[in-house]
Coordinates of N, CA and C and ligand atoms in Angstrom, one line a residue:
M36 N 81.5 30.2 45.7 CA 82.1 30.4 46.5 C 81.3 32.1 46.9
E37 N 81.7 32.9 46.2 CA 81.3 34.3 46.2 C 79.9 34.3 46.4
A38 N 79.5 33.6 45.5 CA 77.9 33.4 45.4 C 77.5 32.7 47.1
S39 N 78.2 32.4 47.4 CA 77.5 31.4 48.5 C 78.0 32.5 49.6
L40 N 78.9 33.6 49.6 CA 79.4 34.3 50.4 C 78.0 35.6 50.3
A41 N 78.1 35.7 49.0 CA 76.3 37.1 48.9 C 75.3 37.0 49.2
Q42 N 75.3 35.0 49.3 CA 73.5 35.5 49.2 C 73.5 34.8 51.0
R43 N 74.2 34.2 51.6 CA 74.0 33.4 53.4 C 73.2 34.4 54.3
R44 N 72.4 34.1 54.6 CA 71.4 35.2 55.5 C 71.4 33.7 56.0
S45 N 70.6 34.4 57.6 CA 70.5 34.0 59.2 C 69.1 33.2 58.7
V46 N 68.3 32.1 58.2 CA 67.2 31.2 58.2 C 66.3 31.2 59.0
R47 N 65.2 31.4 59.4 CA 64.7 31.2 60.6 C 63.7 30.7 60.5
H48 N 63.2 30.2 59.5 CA 61.8 30.0 59.3 C 61.8 28.8 58.5
Y49 N 61.6 27.4 58.0 CA 61.5 25.9 57.2 C 60.6 25.6 56.6
T50 N 60.3 24.6 55.6 CA 59.2 24.0 55.4 C 59.6 22.3 56.4
P51 N 58.2 21.7 56.2 CA 58.8 20.3 57.0 C 59.4 19.5 56.6
E52 N 59.7 19.0 55.2 CA 60.6 18.5 54.3 C 62.0 18.5 55.2
A53 N 62.1 17.2 55.0 CA 63.3 16.7 55.7 C 64.6 16.9 54.7
V54 N 66.0 17.6 55.2 CA 67.1 17.3 54.4 C 67.5 15.9 53.9
S55 N 67.9 16.1 53.1 CA 67.9 15.0 52.2 C 69.6 14.5 53.0
L56 N 69.8 12.8 52.7 CA 70.9 12.3 53.3 C 71.9 12.5 52.3
S57 N 72.1 13.0 51.2 CA 72.8 13.8 50.1 C 73.1 15.5 50.9
D58 N 72.4 15.7 51.3 CA 72.3 17.1 51.5 C 73.1 17.0 53.0
L59 N 72.8 16.2 54.1 CA 73.6 15.9 55.4 C 74.5 16.0 55.6
S60 N 75.1 15.2 54.2 CA 76.3 14.1 54.2 C 77.3 15.4 53.6
Q61 N 76.8 16.0 52.5 CA 77.7 17.3 51.9 C 78.2 18.3 53.3
L62 N 76.6 18.4 54.6 CA 76.8 19.5 55.0 C 77.7 19.2 56.1
L63 N 77.9 18.1 56.4 CA 79.1 17.1 57.8 C 80.4 17.7 57.3
W64 N 80.3 17.2 55.5 CA 81.7 16.9 55.3 C 82.3 18.5 55.6
A65 N 80.9 19.2 55.0 CA 81.6 20.8 55.1 C 82.2 21.4 56.7
T66 N 81.2 20.7 57.4 CA 81.6 21.2 58.3 C 83.2 20.5 59.5
Q67 N 83.3 19.1 59.5 CA 84.3 18.9 59.7 C 85.1 17.7 59.4
G68 N 84.7 17.2 58.2 CA 85.0 16.5 57.1 C 86.7 16.3 57.2
I69 N 86.8 14.8 56.5 CA 88.3 14.9 55.7 C 88.5 15.1 54.7
S70 N 89.7 16.0 54.5 CA 89.7 16.5 53.5 C 90.4 15.8 52.1
G71 N 91.6 15.7 53.0 CA 93.1 15.1 52.5 C 94.0 14.5 53.2
A72 N 95.3 14.2 53.3 CA 95.9 14.2 54.1 C 97.7 14.8 53.6
D73 N 97.9 15.2 54.8 CA 99.5 14.8 54.4 C 100.3 14.6 55.7
K74 N 101.5 14.7 55.5 CA 102.6 14.2 56.8 C 102.3 13.8 58.1
H75 N 101.6 14.8 58.2 CA 100.7 14.8 59.6 C 99.4 14.8 60.4
G76 N 99.4 13.8 58.8 CA 98.1 12.9 59.4 C 96.4 13.6 58.2
P77 N 95.6 13.5 59.1 CA 94.4 13.6 57.4 C 94.0 15.8 58.1
V78 N 93.6 16.0 56.9 CA 93.4 17.1 56.8 C 91.8 17.8 57.1
R79 N 91.2 18.7 57.5 CA 89.2 18.5 57.7 C 89.6 19.8 57.2
T80 N 88.0 19.8 56.6 CA 88.1 21.0 55.6 C 87.8 22.6 56.7
A81 N 88.2 22.6 57.9 CA 88.5 23.5 58.8 C 89.2 23.9 59.8
P82 N 90.0 24.2 59.4 CA 91.3 24.5 60.5 C 91.0 24.4 62.1
S83 N 92.1 23.5 62.8 CA 92.5 22.6 63.9 C 93.4 23.2 64.7
A84 N 93.2 24.3 65.4 CA 94.4 24.2 65.9 C 95.6 23.4 66.7
G85 N 96.9 23.7 65.4 CA 97.4 22.1 66.9 C 97.2 21.0 66.2
R86 N 96.0 20.8 64.7 CA 94.8 19.7 64.3 C 95.2 18.6 65.5
T87 N 94.7 19.4 66.6 CA 94.1 18.4 68.3 C 92.3 18.0 67.7
S88 N 91.3 18.7 66.9 CA 90.5 18.8 66.8 C 89.9 18.1 67.7
P89 N 88.9 19.7 68.6 CA 88.2 19.2 69.5 C 86.7 19.0 69.7
L90 N 86.5 19.5 68.1 CA 84.7 18.9 67.8 C 84.3 18.4 67.2
E91 N 83.3 18.1 67.7 CA 82.1 16.8 67.5 C 81.0 17.5 67.0
V92 N 80.4 17.2 65.8 CA 78.8 17.1 65.5 C 78.0 16.1 66.0
Y93 N 77.1 16.4 66.2 CA 76.1 15.3 66.9 C 74.7 15.8 66.0
V94 N 74.0 14.8 65.2 CA 72.9 15.3 64.2 C 71.8 15.3 64.9
V95 N 70.5 15.9 65.1 CA 69.5 15.6 65.4 C 68.7 16.0 64.7
T96 N 67.7 15.4 64.3 CA 66.6 15.1 63.5 C 65.1 14.4 64.0
A97 N 64.4 14.2 63.2 CA 63.1 13.4 63.8 C 63.4 11.8 64.1
E98 N 64.7 11.7 63.2 CA 64.9 9.8 63.0 C 65.7 10.0 64.8
G99 N 65.9 11.1 65.8 CA 66.9 10.4 66.6 C 68.3 11.4 66.5
I100 N 69.1 10.8 67.7 CA 70.6 11.4 67.6 C 71.7 10.8 66.8
A101 N 72.6 11.3 66.1 CA 74.0 10.3 65.6 C 75.0 11.3 65.9
L102 N 76.1 11.0 66.2 CA 77.3 11.4 66.4 C 78.0 11.6 64.6
Y103 N 78.4 12.4 64.2 CA 79.3 12.3 63.2 C 80.7 11.6 63.2
G104 N 80.8 10.5 62.2 CA 82.6 9.9 62.4 C 83.1 10.6 61.1
P105 N 84.4 11.7 61.5 CA 84.9 11.9 59.9 C 85.3 11.4 59.4
A106 N 86.4 10.1 60.6 CA 87.6 9.2 60.0 C 87.2 8.1 59.0
E107 N 85.5 8.8 59.2 CA 84.7 6.9 58.1 C 83.5 7.6 57.5
H108 N 83.0 9.3 57.4 CA 82.5 9.9 57.3 C 80.9 9.3 57.4
Q109 N 81.0 9.0 58.8 CA 79.8 8.1 58.4 C 78.7 8.7 60.0
L110 N 77.7 8.1 60.3 CA 77.1 8.8 61.0 C 76.7 6.4 62.3
Q111 N 77.0 8.5 63.7 CA 76.4 6.7 64.3 C 75.6 6.9 65.5
P112 N 74.7 6.5 65.0 CA 73.6 6.2 66.0 C 73.3 6.4 67.4
L113 N 72.7 7.4 68.1 CA 73.0 7.1 69.4 C 71.7 6.8 70.5
G114 N 70.6 7.7 69.0 CA 69.1 7.2 70.0 C 68.2 7.7 68.8
D115 N 66.7 7.0 68.8 CA 66.3 7.3 68.3 C 64.9 8.3 68.4
K116 N 65.1 8.3 69.7 CA 63.7 9.5 70.3 C 63.8 11.0 69.7
D117 N 63.2 11.7 69.4 CA 63.1 12.8 68.4 C 63.3 14.0 69.8
V118 N 63.9 14.3 69.5 CA 64.7 15.4 71.0 C 64.7 16.6 70.3
R119 N 63.8 17.2 69.2 CA 64.0 18.7 68.8 C 63.2 19.2 69.6
Q120 N 62.2 19.5 70.2 CA 61.2 19.8 71.2 C 62.0 20.2 72.7
A121 N 62.7 19.2 73.0 CA 63.5 19.5 74.0 C 64.3 20.5 73.7
L122 N 64.7 20.6 72.8 CA 66.2 21.0 72.3 C 65.9 22.7 72.3
A123 N 64.4 22.6 71.6 CA 64.8 23.5 71.5 C 63.6 24.5 72.8
E124 N 63.5 23.7 73.8 CA 63.0 24.1 75.0 C 64.6 24.7 75.7
A125 N 65.0 24.0 75.0 CA 67.0 24.2 76.0 C 67.7 25.4 75.5
A126 N 66.9 26.3 74.0 CA 67.6 27.4 73.2 C 66.3 28.2 73.6
L127 N 65.4 28.2 74.9 CA 65.0 29.7 75.2 C 63.5 29.4 74.0
D128 N 63.2 28.2 73.9 CA 62.4 27.9 73.3 C 61.7 29.3 71.5
Q129 N 63.3 28.8 71.2 CA 63.6 29.7 69.8 C 62.5 29.0 69.1
G130 N 61.9 29.8 67.6 CA 60.6 28.7 66.6 C 62.2 28.1 65.9
C131 N 63.0 28.8 65.3 CA 63.7 28.0 64.2 C 64.9 26.6 65.2
V132 N 64.6 26.7 66.1 CA 65.0 25.5 66.8 C 64.1 24.4 66.3
R133 N 62.6 25.0 67.1 CA 61.4 23.9 67.3 C 61.3 23.7 65.6
E134 N 61.3 24.5 64.6 CA 61.2 23.9 63.3 C 62.3 23.4 62.4
A135 N 63.1 23.8 62.9 CA 64.1 23.1 62.1 C 64.4 21.4 61.5
P136 N 64.1 21.3 60.0 CA 64.3 19.6 60.6 C 65.3 18.9 60.9
L137 N 66.3 19.6 60.6 CA 68.3 19.5 61.0 C 68.5 20.1 62.4
V138 N 69.1 19.5 62.9 CA 69.5 20.8 63.5 C 71.9 19.7 64.3
L139 N 72.5 20.6 63.8 CA 73.8 19.9 64.0 C 74.7 20.8 65.4
A140 N 75.0 20.2 66.5 CA 74.8 20.8 67.7 C 76.8 20.2 67.7
L141 N 77.3 21.8 67.5 CA 78.7 21.1 67.6 C 79.3 21.7 69.1
I142 N 80.0 20.7 69.5 CA 80.1 20.4 70.9 C 81.8 20.4 70.9
G143 N 82.2 21.4 71.9 CA 83.3 21.0 72.2 C 84.1 20.1 72.9
R144 N 85.6 19.7 72.9 CA 86.1 19.6 73.7 C 87.3 19.5 74.0
V145 N 87.4 20.5 75.2 CA 88.6 21.7 75.3 C 89.9 20.9 75.9
A146 N 89.5 19.3 76.3 CA 90.3 18.8 76.6 C 91.4 17.4 75.8
R147 N 91.0 17.9 74.6 CA 91.8 17.3 73.8 C 93.1 18.2 73.0
T148 N 92.8 19.9 73.9 CA 93.8 21.0 73.2 C 94.2 21.6 74.4
V149 N 93.6 21.1 75.1 CA 94.5 22.0 76.5 C 96.5 21.4 76.6
D150 N 96.6 20.2 76.1 CA 97.8 19.6 76.7 C 98.9 20.6 75.8
T151 N 98.4 21.1 74.3 CA 99.1 22.0 73.8 C 99.1 22.6 74.0
Y152 N 98.4 23.8 74.0 CA 97.6 24.8 74.1 C 97.4 25.7 75.7
G153 N 97.2 24.5 76.9 CA 96.9 25.2 78.3 C 95.9 26.3 78.2
D154 N 96.3 26.9 78.3 CA 95.4 28.3 78.9 C 94.2 29.1 77.7
R155 N 94.9 28.6 77.0 CA 94.4 29.0 75.3 C 93.7 28.9 74.8
A156 N 93.6 27.0 75.5 CA 92.7 26.3 74.7 C 91.4 26.4 74.3
E157 N 90.6 27.0 75.2 CA 89.4 27.1 75.5 C 89.1 28.1 74.1
R158 N 89.9 28.9 74.1 CA 89.6 30.0 73.6 C 89.7 29.9 72.2
Y159 N 90.9 28.7 71.8 CA 90.3 28.2 70.3 C 89.8 27.3 70.0
V160 N 89.0 26.3 71.3 CA 88.2 25.3 70.5 C 86.8 26.2 70.0
T161 N 86.7 27.2 71.1 CA 85.4 28.6 70.4 C 85.6 29.2 69.1
L162 N 87.1 29.4 69.1 CA 87.6 29.9 67.8 C 87.3 28.7 65.8
E163 N 87.5 27.5 67.1 CA 87.3 26.2 65.7 C 85.8 26.3 65.4
A164 N 85.1 26.4 66.4 CA 83.6 26.3 66.6 C 83.2 27.3 65.5
G165 N 83.9 28.8 65.2 CA 83.3 29.4 63.8 C 84.0 29.2 63.0
H166 N 84.3 28.7 63.1 CA 85.2 28.0 61.4 C 84.4 27.4 61.0
A167 N 84.1 25.9 61.6 CA 82.6 25.0 61.4 C 81.3 25.8 61.0
A168 N 80.9 26.4 62.0 CA 79.9 27.2 61.5 C 79.5 27.4 60.5
Q169 N 80.7 28.5 60.3 CA 80.2 29.6 58.6 C 81.1 28.0 57.4
N170 N 81.9 27.1 57.6 CA 81.1 26.0 56.3 C 80.5 25.9 56.5
A171 N 79.7 25.5 57.5 CA 78.3 24.7 57.7 C 77.1 25.7 56.7
L172 N 77.3 26.9 57.1 CA 76.8 27.8 56.6 C 76.6 27.9 55.4
L173 N 77.8 28.7 55.0 CA 77.9 28.5 53.4 C 77.7 27.1 52.2
Q174 N 77.8 25.9 53.2 CA 77.4 24.6 52.5 C 75.6 25.1 52.4
A175 N 75.2 24.7 53.6 CA 74.0 25.3 53.7 C 73.7 26.1 52.2
T176 N 73.8 27.4 52.0 CA 73.8 28.5 51.1 C 73.6 27.7 49.9
A177 N 75.0 27.3 49.5 CA 74.8 26.5 48.3 C 74.4 25.1 47.7
L178 N 73.7 25.0 49.0 CA 72.7 23.4 48.8 C 71.8 24.1 48.3
G179 N 70.6 25.1 48.9 CA 69.9 26.2 48.8 C 69.3 25.9 49.8
L180 N 69.7 25.6 50.6 CA 69.0 25.3 52.3 C 69.3 26.9 52.7
G181 N 68.4 26.6 53.9 CA 68.4 28.3 55.1 C 69.0 27.6 57.0
A182 N 69.9 28.6 56.9 CA 70.1 27.8 58.1 C 70.6 29.3 59.2
V183 N 70.3 28.8 60.5 CA 71.1 29.9 61.0 C 71.7 29.9 62.6
P184 N 73.3 30.1 63.1 CA 73.7 29.0 64.3 C 72.7 30.5 65.3
V185 N 73.2 29.0 66.0 CA 72.0 29.4 68.0 C 73.1 29.5 68.5
G186 N 73.6 30.8 69.6 CA 74.1 30.6 70.4 C 73.8 30.9 71.6
S187 N 72.4 31.0 71.6 CA 71.3 31.0 73.2 C 70.8 29.9 73.3
F188 N 71.2 29.4 74.2 CA 70.8 27.8 75.0 C 70.8 27.4 76.5
D189 N 71.0 27.0 77.0 CA 71.6 26.5 78.5 C 72.3 25.4 77.8
D190 N 73.1 25.9 78.7 CA 74.1 24.6 78.2 C 74.0 23.3 79.2
D191 N 73.5 23.1 80.1 CA 73.7 22.0 80.8 C 72.5 21.2 80.2
Q192 N 70.5 21.9 79.4 CA 70.3 21.0 79.5 C 70.1 20.4 78.2
V193 N 70.8 21.5 77.2 CA 71.8 20.7 75.9 C 72.9 19.3 76.3
R194 N 73.4 19.6 76.9 CA 74.3 17.9 77.2 C 73.2 17.4 78.0
H195 N 72.5 17.3 78.4 CA 71.1 16.4 79.2 C 70.4 15.7 77.9
I196 N 70.1 16.8 77.0 CA 69.7 16.2 76.0 C 70.5 15.0 74.9
L197 N 71.7 15.5 74.8 CA 72.6 14.9 74.2 C 73.4 13.7 74.8
G198 N 73.2 13.4 75.9 CA 73.3 12.1 76.4 C 74.7 12.8 76.6
L199 N 75.1 14.1 77.3 CA 77.3 14.1 77.1 C 77.5 14.7 78.8
A200 N 78.7 14.1 78.7 CA 79.3 14.3 80.3 C 79.6 16.5 80.4
S201 N 80.0 16.4 81.7 CA 80.4 17.6 81.9 C 81.5 18.0 81.4
Q202 N 81.8 17.6 80.7 CA 83.5 18.5 80.4 C 83.2 18.7 79.1
A203 N 82.4 18.5 78.3 CA 81.7 18.4 76.7 C 81.1 19.9 77.0
T204 N 81.4 21.2 75.8 CA 81.0 21.8 75.8 C 80.2 22.4 74.6
P205 N 78.8 22.1 74.8 CA 78.3 23.1 73.1 C 78.3 24.4 73.4
L206 N 78.8 23.9 72.1 CA 79.2 26.0 71.1 C 77.9 26.5 70.7
Y207 N 77.2 25.9 69.6 CA 76.2 26.3 68.5 C 75.3 24.5 68.4
L208 N 74.2 25.4 67.9 CA 73.2 24.6 67.5 C 73.0 25.2 65.9
I209 N 73.0 24.7 65.1 CA 72.7 24.9 64.0 C 72.1 24.2 63.2
C210 N 70.4 25.5 62.8 CA 69.6 24.8 62.7 C 69.2 24.9 61.0
V211 N 69.2 24.2 60.6 CA 68.7 23.6 59.0 C 67.7 23.7 58.6
G212 N 67.6 23.6 57.6 CA 66.3 22.9 56.7 C 65.9 24.2 54.7
H213 N 65.0 23.6 54.4 CA 64.0 23.8 53.4 C 63.7 25.3 53.7
P214 N 64.0 26.7 52.9 CA 63.3 27.8 53.7 C 62.0 27.9 53.4
A215 N 61.9 28.4 54.2 CA 60.2 28.3 54.0 C 59.5 29.5 53.2
P216 N 58.6 29.6 52.4 CA 58.3 30.9 51.5 C 57.5 32.2 52.2
K217 N 58.2 33.4 52.0 CA 58.0 34.5 52.7 C 56.8 34.5 51.9
Ligands
LIG276 C1 77.9 33.9 68.2 C2 76.2 33.9 67.2 C3 75.1 33.8 68.3 C4 74.1 33.9 67.6 N1 72.8 33.1 68.7 C5 71.8 33.6 67.4 C6 70.5 33.1 68.0 O1 70.2 32.3 69.5 N2 69.8 33.0 67.8 C7 69.5 33.3 66.5 O2 68.0 33.3 66.0 N3 70.9 33.6 65.9 C8 71.8 33.5 66.8 N4 72.4 34.2 65.6 C9 72.5 34.8 64.3 C10 72.5 36.6 64.4 O3 71.6 37.1 65.0 C11 72.4 36.6 63.0 O4 73.8 36.6 61.8 C12 72.3 38.3 62.9 O5 70.7 38.6 63.3 C13 72.9 38.6 61.5 O6 72.2 38.3 60.3 P1 72.6 37.8 59.1 O7 73.2 36.3 59.7 O8 71.3 37.2 58.5 O9 73.6 38.2 58.4 C14 73.5 34.5 66.5 C15 75.1 34.8 65.5 C16 76.1 34.3 66.4 C17 77.8 35.1 65.7

């Protein structure tokens, strides 16, 4: 844990090598996976206000788009088109989004949290994205991968690319890959 905290850096250049399925599996578990259960139900690796679990993780690779299902720890394929170039354009053409073999898009569903927390829901969902993203970044570091959290993008364009309705809030694009040699 201390080693990952000490070694974490934003890494924006990657080799073309894909992130392996086992590394992807571990990254998704770290981001939003189920780590156990108690009398209130499943517990995730990242805290969630009132366990309303408003975050979704979309996986973008050369193979297309998929949605992570924490309960089954499975990916639900949503399309086989490579949208990484379009995603990079939506993110102000940032090179890290263009180069990354893997982008984890953290999407907020504020409606899930509003019933319990009303006006504070939007704040809570944003805070949760920070928890989940940090888990992803530290896990990437521990796996020897490089990653950077990207918050600068056009929400509507990201929604359009991922096929999301207007109620879904894109919060972060986490670019991941094998660090390019310096
Ligand atoms: C909310 C937030 C948004 C960010 N958005 C971007 C971004 O759009 N593009 C980018 O390259 N880095 C982005 N970063 C990463 C920061 O630039 C980076 O963390 C900062 O330069 C410090 O470097 P370090 O992560 O290596 O400590 C973002 C970081 C945060 C916390």
